[in-house]
C-alpha positions as CSV (number, residue, x, y, z in Angstrom):
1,X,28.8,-36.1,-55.5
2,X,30.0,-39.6,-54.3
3,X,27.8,-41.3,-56.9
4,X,29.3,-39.3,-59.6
5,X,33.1,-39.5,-58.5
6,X,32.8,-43.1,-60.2
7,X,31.6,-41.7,-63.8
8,X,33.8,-38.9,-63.7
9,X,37.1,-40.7,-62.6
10,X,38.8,-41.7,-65.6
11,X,38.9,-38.2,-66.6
12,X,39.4,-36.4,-63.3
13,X,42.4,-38.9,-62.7
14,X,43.8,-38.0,-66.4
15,X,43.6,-34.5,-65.8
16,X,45.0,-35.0,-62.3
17,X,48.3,-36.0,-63.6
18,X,48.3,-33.8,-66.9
19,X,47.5,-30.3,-64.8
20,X,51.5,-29.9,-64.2
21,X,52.3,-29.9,-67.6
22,X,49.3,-28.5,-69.6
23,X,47.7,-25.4,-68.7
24,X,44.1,-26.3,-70.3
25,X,43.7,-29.9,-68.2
26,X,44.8,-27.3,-64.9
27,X,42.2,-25.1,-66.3
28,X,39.5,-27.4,-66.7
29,X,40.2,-29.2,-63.4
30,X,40.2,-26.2,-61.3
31,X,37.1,-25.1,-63.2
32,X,35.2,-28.1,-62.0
33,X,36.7,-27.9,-58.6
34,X,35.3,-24.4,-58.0
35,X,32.3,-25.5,-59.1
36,X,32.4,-28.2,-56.3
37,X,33.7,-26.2,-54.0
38,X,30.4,-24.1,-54.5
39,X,28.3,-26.6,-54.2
40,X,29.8,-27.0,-50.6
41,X,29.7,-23.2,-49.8
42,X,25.9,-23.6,-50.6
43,X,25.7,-26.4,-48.1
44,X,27.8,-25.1,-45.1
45,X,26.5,-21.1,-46.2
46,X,22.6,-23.2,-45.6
47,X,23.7,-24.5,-42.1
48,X,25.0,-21.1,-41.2
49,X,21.8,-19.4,-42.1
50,X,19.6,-21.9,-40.4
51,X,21.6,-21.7,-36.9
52,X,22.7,-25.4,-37.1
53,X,26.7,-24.7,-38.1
54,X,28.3,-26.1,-35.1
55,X,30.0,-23.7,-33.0
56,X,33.8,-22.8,-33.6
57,X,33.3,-23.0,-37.5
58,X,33.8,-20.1,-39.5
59,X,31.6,-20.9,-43.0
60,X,34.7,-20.5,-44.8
61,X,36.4,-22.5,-42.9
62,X,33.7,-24.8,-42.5
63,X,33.8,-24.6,-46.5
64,X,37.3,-25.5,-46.9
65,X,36.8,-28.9,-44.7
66,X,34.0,-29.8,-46.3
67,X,35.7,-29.6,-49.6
68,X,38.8,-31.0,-48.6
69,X,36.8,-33.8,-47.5
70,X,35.2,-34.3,-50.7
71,X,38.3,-34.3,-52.9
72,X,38.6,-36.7,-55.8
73,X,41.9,-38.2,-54.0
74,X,40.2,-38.6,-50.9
75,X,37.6,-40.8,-52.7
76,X,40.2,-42.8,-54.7
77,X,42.0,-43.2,-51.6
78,X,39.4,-44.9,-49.7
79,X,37.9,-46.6,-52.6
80,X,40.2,-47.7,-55.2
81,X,42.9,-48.1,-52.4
82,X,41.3,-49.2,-49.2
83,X,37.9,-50.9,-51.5
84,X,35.2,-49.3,-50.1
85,X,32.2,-49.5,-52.2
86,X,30.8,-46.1,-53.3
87,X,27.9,-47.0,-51.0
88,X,29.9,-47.1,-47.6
89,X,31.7,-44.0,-49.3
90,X,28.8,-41.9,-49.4
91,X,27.1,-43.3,-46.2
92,X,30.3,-42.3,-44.4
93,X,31.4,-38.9,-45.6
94,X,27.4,-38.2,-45.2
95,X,28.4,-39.4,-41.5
96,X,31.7,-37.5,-41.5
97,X,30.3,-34.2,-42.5
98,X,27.1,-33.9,-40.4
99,X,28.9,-34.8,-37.2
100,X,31.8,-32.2,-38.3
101,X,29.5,-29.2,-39.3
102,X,25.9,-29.7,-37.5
103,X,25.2,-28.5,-34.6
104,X,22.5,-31.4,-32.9
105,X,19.6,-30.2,-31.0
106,X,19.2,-30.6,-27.3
């Protein structure tokens, strides 16, 4: 997902500031962001099923984090804003997430 934020974000940040004033660019956005929001439920639902979601997570709420996490805005924030490299983006949210949602071995 981090490597495609950066071919996707002319668009995402066009429809971004259109979806409060035309109902098919809030329609298509949220379309894709369900979609993404699936692809996390797949991830944190895996976790769950293998025994390594940390304890005190629900999966949805572990779901909701993790997609909250993953947000276009978040990524523009810390990229175009604070210039991180889409490299150190995706190495850190990789970080971020497994620390947040699995449970280490000991």
């Amino acid at each position: 997902w981090g490597h495609y934020i950066p071919e996707i974000y002319g668009v995402s940040k066009a429809l971004l500031l259109m979806q409060s004033t035309d109902e098919a660019a809030a329609t298509a956005w949220r379309d894709r962001m369900l979609a993404m929001r699936d692809g996390c439920r797949a991830a944190i639902e895996a976790l769950h099923s293998d025994g390594t979601l940390k304890p005190g997570w629900t999966p949805e709420k572990a779901t909701d984090v993790l997609w909250t996490m993953l947000l276009v805005p978040n990524w523009e924030n810390l990229v175009e804003e604070s210039d991180w490299s889409t490299k150190e983006y995706v190495r850190w949210m990789k970080f971020a997430a497994e620390q947040t949602f699995v449970k280490t071995s000991k």
